[in-house]
PDB file of C-alpha atoms in Angstrom:
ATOM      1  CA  UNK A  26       0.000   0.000   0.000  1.00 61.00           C
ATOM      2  CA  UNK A  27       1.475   3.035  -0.611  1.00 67.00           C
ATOM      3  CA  UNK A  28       1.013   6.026   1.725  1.00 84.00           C
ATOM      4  CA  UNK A  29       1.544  10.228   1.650  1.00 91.00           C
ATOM      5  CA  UNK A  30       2.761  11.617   4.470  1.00 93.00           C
ATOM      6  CA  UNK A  31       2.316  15.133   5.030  1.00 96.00           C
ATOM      7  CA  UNK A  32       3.389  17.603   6.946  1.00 95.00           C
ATOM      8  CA  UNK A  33       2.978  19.710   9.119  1.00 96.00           C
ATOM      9  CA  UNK A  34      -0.614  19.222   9.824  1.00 94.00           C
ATOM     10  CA  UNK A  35      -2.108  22.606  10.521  1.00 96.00           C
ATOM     11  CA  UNK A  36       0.028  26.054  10.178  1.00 97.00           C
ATOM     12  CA  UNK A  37      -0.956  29.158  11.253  1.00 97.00           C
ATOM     13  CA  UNK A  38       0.548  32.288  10.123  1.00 97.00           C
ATOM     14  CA  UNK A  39       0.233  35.694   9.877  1.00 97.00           C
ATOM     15  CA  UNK A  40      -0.131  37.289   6.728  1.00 97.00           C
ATOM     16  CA  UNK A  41       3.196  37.777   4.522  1.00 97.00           C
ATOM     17  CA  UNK A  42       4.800  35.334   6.142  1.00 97.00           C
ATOM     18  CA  UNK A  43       6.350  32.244   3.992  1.00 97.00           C
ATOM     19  CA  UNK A  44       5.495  28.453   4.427  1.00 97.00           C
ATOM     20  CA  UNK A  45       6.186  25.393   3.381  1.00 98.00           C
ATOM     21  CA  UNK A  46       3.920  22.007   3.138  1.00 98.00           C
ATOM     22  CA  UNK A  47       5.712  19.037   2.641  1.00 97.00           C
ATOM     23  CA  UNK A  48       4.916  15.766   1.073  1.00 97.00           C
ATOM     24  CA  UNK A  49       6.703  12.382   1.410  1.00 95.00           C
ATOM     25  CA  UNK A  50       6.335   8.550   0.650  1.00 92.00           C
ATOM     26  CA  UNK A  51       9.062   5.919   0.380  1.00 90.00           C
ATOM     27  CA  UNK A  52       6.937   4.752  -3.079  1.00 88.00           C
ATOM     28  CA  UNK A  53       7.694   6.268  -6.578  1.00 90.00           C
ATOM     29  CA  UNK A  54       4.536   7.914  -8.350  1.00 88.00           C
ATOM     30  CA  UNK A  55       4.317   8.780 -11.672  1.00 85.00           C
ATOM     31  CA  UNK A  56       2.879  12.006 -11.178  1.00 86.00           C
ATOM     32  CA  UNK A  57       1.862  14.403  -7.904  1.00 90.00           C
ATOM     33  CA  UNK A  58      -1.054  16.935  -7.761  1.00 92.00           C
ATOM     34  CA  UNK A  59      -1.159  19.442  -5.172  1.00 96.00           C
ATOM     35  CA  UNK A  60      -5.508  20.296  -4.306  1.00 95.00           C
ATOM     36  CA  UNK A  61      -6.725  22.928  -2.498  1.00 96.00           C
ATOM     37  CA  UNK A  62      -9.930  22.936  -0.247  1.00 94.00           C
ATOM     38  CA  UNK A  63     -12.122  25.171   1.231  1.00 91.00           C
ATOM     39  CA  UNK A  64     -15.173  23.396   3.678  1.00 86.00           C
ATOM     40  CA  UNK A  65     -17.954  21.848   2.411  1.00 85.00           C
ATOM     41  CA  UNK A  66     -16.460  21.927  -1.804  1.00 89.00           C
ATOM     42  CA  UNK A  67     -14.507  19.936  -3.389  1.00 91.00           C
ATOM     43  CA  UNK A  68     -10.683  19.451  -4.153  1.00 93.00           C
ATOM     44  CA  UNK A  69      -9.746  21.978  -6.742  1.00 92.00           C
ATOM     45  CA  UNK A  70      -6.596  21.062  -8.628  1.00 91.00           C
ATOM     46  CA  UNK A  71      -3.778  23.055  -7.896  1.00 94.00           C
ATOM     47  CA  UNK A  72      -0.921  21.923 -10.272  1.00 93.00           C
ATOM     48  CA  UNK A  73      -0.013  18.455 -11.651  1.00 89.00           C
ATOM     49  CA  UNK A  74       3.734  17.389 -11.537  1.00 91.00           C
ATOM     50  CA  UNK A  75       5.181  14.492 -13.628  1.00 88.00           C
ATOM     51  CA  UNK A  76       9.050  14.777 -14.059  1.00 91.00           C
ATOM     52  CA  UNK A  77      11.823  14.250 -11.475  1.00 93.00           C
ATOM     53  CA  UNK A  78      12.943  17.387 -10.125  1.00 95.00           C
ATOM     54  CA  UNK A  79      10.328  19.675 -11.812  1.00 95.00           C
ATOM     55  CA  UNK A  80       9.381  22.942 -10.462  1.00 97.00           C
ATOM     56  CA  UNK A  81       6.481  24.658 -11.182  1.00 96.00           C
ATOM     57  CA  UNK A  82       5.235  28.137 -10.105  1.00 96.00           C
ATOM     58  CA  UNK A  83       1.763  29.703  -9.759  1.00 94.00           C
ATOM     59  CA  UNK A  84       1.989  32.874  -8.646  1.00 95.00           C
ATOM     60  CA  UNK A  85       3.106  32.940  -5.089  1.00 97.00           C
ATOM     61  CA  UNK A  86       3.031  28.815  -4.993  1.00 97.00           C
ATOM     62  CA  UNK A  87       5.896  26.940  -6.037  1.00 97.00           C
ATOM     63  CA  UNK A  88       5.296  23.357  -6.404  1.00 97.00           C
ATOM     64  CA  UNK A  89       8.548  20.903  -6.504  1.00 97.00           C
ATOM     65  CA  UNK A  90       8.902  17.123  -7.387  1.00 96.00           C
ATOM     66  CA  UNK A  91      11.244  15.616  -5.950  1.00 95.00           C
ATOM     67  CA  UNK A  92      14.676  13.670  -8.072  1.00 94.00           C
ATOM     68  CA  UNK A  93      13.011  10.273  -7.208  1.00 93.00           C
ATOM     69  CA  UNK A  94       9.577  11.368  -7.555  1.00 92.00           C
ATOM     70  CA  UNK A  95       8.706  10.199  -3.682  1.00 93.00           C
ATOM     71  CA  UNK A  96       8.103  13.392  -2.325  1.00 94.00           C
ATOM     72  CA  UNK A  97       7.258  16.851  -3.425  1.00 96.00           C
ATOM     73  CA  UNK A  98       7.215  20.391  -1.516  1.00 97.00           C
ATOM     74  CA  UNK A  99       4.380  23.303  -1.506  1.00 98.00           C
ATOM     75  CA  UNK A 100       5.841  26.845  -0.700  1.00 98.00           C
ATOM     76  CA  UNK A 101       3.927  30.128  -0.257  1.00 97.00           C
ATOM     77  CA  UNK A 102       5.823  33.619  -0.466  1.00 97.00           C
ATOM     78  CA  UNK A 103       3.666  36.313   1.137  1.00 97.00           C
ATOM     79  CA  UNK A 104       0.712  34.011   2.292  1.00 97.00           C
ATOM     80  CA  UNK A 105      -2.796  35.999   2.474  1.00 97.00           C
ATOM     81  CA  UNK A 106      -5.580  35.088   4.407  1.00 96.00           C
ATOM     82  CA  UNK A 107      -7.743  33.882   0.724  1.00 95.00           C
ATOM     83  CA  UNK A 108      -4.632  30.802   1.278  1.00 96.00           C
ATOM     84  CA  UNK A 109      -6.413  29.788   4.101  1.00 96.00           C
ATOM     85  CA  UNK A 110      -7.684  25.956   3.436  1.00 95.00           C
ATOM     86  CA  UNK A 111      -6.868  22.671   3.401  1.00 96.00           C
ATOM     87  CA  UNK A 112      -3.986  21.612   0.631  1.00 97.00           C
ATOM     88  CA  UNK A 113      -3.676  18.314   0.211  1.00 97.00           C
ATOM     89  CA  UNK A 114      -0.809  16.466  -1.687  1.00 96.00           C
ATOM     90  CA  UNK A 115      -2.230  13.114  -4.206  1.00 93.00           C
ATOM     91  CA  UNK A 116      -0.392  10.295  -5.849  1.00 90.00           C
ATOM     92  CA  UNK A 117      -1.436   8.864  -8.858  1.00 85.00           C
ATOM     93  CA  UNK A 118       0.586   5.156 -10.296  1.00 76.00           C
ATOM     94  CA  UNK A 119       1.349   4.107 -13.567  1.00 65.00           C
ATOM     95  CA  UNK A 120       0.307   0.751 -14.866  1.00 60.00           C
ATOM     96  CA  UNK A 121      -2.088  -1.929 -13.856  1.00 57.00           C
ATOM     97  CA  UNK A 122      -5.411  -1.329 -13.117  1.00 58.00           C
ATOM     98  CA  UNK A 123      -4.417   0.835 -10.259  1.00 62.00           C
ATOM     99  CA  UNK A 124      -3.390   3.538 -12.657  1.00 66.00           C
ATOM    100  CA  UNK A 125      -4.946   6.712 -12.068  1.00 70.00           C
ATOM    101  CA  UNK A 126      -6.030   5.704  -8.985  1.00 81.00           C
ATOM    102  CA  UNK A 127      -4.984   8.648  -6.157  1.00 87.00           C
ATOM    103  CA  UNK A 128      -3.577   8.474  -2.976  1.00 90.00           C
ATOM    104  CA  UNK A 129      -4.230  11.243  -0.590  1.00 94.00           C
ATOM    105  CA  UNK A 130      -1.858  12.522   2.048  1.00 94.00           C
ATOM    106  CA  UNK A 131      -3.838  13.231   5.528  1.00 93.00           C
ATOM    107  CA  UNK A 132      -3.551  17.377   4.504  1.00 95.00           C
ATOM    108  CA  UNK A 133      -2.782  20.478   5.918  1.00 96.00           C
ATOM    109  CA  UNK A 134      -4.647  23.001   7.475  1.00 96.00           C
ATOM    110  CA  UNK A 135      -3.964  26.454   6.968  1.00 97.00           C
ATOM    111  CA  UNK A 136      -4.849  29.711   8.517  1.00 97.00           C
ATOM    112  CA  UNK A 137      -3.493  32.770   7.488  1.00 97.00           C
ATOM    113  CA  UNK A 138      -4.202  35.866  10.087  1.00 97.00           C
ATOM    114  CA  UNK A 139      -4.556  39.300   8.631  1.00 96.00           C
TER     115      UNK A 139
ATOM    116  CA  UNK B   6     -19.954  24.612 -16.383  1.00 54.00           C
ATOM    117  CA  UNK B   7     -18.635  21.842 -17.854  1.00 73.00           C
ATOM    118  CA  UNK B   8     -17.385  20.522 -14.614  1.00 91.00           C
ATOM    119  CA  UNK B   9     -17.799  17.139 -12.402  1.00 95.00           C
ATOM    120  CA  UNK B  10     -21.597  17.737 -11.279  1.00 96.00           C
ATOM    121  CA  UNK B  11     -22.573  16.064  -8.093  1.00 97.00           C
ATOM    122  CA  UNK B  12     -26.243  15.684  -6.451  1.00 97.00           C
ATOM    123  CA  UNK B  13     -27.562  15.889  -4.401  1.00 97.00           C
ATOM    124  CA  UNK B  14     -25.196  18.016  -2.838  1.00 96.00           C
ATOM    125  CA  UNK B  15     -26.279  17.530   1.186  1.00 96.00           C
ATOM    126  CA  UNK B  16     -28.544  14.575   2.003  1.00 97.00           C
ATOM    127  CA  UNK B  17     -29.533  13.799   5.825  1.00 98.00           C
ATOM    128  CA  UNK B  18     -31.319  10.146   6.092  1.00 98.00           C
ATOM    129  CA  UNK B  19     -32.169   7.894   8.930  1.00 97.00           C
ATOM    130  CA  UNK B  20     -29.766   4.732   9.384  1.00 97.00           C
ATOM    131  CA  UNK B  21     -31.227   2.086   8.170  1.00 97.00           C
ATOM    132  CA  UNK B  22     -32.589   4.335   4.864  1.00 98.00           C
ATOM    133  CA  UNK B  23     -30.632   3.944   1.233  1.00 98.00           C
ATOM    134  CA  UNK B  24     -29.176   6.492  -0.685  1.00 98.00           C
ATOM    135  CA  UNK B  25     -28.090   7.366  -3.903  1.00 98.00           C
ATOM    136  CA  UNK B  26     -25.753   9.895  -5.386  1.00 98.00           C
ATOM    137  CA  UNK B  27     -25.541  10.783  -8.965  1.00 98.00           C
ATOM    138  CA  UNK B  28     -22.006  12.366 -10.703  1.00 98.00           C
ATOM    139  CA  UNK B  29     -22.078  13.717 -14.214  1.00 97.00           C
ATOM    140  CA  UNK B  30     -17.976  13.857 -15.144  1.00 96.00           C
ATOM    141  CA  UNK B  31     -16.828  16.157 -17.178  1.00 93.00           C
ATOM    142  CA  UNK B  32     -18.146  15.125 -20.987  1.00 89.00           C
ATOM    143  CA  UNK B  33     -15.339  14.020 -22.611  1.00 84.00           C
ATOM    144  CA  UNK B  34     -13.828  11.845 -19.447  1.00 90.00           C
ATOM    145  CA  UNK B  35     -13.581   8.283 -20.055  1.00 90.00           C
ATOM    146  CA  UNK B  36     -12.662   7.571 -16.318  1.00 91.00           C
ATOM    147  CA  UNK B  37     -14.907   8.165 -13.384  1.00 94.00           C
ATOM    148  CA  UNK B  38     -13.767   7.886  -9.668  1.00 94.00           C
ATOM    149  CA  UNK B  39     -15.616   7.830  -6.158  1.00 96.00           C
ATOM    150  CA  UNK B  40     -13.728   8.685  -3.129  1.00 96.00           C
ATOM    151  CA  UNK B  41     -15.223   9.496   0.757  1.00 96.00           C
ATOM    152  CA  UNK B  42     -13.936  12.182   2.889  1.00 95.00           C
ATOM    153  CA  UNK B  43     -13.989  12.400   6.936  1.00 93.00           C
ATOM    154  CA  UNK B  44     -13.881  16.017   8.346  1.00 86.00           C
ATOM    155  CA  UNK B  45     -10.086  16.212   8.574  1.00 82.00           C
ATOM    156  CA  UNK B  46      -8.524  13.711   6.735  1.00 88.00           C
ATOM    157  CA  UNK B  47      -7.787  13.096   2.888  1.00 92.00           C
ATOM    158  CA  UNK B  48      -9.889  11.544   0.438  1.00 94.00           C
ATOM    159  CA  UNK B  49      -9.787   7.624   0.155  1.00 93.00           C
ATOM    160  CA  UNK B  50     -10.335   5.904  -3.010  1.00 93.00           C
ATOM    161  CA  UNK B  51     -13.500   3.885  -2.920  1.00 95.00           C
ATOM    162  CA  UNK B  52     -13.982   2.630  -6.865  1.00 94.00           C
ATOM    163  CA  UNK B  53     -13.562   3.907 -10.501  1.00 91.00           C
ATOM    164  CA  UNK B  54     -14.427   3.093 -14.059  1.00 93.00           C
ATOM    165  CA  UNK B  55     -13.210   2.935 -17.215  1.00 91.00           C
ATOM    166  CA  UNK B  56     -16.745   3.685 -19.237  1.00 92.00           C
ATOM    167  CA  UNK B  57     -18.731   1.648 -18.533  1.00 92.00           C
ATOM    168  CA  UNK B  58     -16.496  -1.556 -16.762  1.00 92.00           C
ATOM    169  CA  UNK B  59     -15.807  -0.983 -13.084  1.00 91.00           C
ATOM    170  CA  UNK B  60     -11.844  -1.702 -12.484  1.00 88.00           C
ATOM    171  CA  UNK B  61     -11.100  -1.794  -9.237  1.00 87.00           C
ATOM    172  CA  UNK B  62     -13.157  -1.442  -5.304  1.00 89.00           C
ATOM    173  CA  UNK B  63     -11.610  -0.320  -2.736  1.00 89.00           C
ATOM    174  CA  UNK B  64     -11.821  -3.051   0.623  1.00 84.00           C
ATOM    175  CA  UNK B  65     -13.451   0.178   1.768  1.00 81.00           C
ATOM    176  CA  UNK B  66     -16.525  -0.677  -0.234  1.00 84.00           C
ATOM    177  CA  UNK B  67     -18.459  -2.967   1.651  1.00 87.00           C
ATOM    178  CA  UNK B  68     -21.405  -5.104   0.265  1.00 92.00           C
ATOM    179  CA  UNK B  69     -23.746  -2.059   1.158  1.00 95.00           C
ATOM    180  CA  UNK B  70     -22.124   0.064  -1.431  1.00 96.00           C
ATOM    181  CA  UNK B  71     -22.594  -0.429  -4.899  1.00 95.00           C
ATOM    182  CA  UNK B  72     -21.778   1.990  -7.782  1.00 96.00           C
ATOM    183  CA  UNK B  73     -22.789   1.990 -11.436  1.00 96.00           C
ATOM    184  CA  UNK B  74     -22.235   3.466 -14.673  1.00 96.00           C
ATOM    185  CA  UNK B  75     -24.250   2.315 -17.151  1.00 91.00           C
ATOM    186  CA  UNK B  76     -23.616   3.381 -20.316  1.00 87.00           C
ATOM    187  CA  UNK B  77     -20.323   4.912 -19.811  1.00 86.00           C
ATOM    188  CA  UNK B  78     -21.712   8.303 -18.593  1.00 91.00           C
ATOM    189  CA  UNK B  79     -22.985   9.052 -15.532  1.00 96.00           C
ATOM    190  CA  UNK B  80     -22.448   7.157 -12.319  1.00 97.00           C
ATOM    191  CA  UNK B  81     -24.472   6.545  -9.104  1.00 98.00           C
ATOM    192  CA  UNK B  82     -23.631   5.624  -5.781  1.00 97.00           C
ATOM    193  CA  UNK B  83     -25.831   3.516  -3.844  1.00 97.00           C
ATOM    194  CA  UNK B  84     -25.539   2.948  -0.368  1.00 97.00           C
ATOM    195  CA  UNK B  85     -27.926   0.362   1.619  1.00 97.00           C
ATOM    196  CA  UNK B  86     -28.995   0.080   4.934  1.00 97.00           C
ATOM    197  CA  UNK B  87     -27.145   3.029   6.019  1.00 97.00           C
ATOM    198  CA  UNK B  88     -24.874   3.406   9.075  1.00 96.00           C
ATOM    199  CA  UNK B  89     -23.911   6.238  11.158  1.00 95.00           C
ATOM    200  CA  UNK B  90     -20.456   5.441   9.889  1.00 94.00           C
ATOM    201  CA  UNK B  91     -21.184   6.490   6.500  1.00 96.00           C
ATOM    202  CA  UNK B  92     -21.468   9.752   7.279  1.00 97.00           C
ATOM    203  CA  UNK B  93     -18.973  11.584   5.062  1.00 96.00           C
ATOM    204  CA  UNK B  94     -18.750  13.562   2.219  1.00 96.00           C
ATOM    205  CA  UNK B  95     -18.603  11.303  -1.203  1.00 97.00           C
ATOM    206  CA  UNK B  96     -16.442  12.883  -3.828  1.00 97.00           C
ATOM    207  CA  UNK B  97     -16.816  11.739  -7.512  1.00 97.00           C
ATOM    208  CA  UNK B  98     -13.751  12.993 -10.068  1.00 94.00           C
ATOM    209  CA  UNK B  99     -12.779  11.972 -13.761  1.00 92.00           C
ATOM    210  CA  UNK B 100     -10.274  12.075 -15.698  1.00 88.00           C
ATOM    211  CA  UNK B 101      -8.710  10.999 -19.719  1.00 83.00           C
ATOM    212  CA  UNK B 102      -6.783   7.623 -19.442  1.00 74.00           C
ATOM    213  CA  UNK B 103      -3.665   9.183 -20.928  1.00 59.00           C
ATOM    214  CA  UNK B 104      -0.793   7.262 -19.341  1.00 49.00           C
ATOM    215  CA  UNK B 105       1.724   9.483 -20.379  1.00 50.00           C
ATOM    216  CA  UNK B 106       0.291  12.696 -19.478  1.00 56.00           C
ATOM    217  CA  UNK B 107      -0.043  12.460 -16.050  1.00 58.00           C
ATOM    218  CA  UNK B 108      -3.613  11.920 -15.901  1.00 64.00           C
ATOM    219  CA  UNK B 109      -5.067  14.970 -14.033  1.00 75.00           C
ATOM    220  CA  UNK B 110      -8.113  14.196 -12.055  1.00 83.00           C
ATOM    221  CA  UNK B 111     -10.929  16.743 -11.639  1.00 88.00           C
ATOM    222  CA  UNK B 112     -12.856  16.907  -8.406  1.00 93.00           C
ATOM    223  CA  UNK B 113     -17.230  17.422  -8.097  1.00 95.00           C
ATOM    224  CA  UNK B 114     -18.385  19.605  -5.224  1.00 94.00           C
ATOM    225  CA  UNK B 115     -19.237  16.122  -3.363  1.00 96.00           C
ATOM    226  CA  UNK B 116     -22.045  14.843  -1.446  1.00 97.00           C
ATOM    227  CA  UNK B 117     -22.390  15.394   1.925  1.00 96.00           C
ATOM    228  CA  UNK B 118     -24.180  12.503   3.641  1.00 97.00           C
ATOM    229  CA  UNK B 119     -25.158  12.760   7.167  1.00 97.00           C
ATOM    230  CA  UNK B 120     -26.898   9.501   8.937  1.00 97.00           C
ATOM    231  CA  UNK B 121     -28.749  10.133  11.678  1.00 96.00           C
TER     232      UNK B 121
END
């Protein structure tokens, strides 16, 4: 079974401050998404990483993949209290019928003070 | 929007009482998923389809739980005899089956299911 650890599990900041959410496994996935969610909706998707050591920015979220592709970061420069949610890190595995198939990591909770 | 539709989006039933929850993917999708959500945690994968063939149930799904999709479109959820433990919010997502493209997987709003 493979499993997503993330961490920390809540953070709370005040706003400007800068953050990092980290994800980690000891299995390889094929790909990474990062989801943001606010209570009561659904994930929204965030980015989507695929290639070892890929770094991808959106806005004031950079999004990293690690070498081996078992663990990936989520940083925030300047957080703002519209980052406040849960972000949650996902898995996905090539092959078999499993493909597709995502694994969640637990999330983190975050509240940014004004 | 041509987004993963979910609905009902809150329903509140007495244990013992069925459900059922509908998802309309997104139109082009080929690949539908169900997940369930506890206040707090991540999603866990419950079942998906590839059209219209079901690939793979989660041990999560017990015999009370049975999803469909018919003619490769829309899904439903059906939940028997329902337990307070199955109080959660169920999430329904698709995707393409690209394998090289790292198959992105859209999210619904979900269904939030409270058994009383």
């Amino acid at each position: 079974t493979q499993l997503l650890e993330q961490s920390p599990q809540f953070l709370s900041i005040q706003e400007g401050e800068n953050l990092t959410v980290y994800c980690n496994s000891s299995s390889v996935f094929s790909s990474l998404q990062w989801y943001r969610q606010e209570p009561g909706e659904g994930p929204v998707l965030l980015v989507t990483v695929v290639t070892g050591g890929e770094v991808k920015k959106l806005k004031r979220l950079t999004f990293q993949f690690g070498d081996a592709r078992k663990d990936s970061s989520l940083h925030i420069t300047a957080a703002q209290p519209g980052d406040t949610g849960l972000y949650l890190c996902a898995g996905t595995n090539a092959g078999g019928t499993s493909y597709g198939k995502l694994t969640f990591g637990q999330g983190t909770i975050l509240t940014v003070h004004p | 929007d041509t987004g993963v539709s979910q609905n009902p989006r809150h329903k509140i039933t007495k244990r013992g009482q069925n459900v059922t929850f509908r998802c309309d993917p997104i139109s082009e999708h080929n690949r539908l998923y169900w997940y369930r959500q506890t206040l707090g945690q991540g999603p866990e994968f419950l079942t998906y389809f590839q059209n219209e063939a079901q690939l793979e149930k989660s041990r999560l799904l017990s015999d009370r739980f049975s999803a469909e999709r018919p003619k490769g479109s829309f899904s439903t959820l059906e939940i028997q005899r329902t337990e307070q433990g199955d109080s959660a919010m169920y999430l329904c997502a698709s995707s393409f089956s690209a394998p090289l493209s790292g198959n992105t997987i859209y999210f619904g709003e979900g269904s939030w299911l409270t058994v009383v």
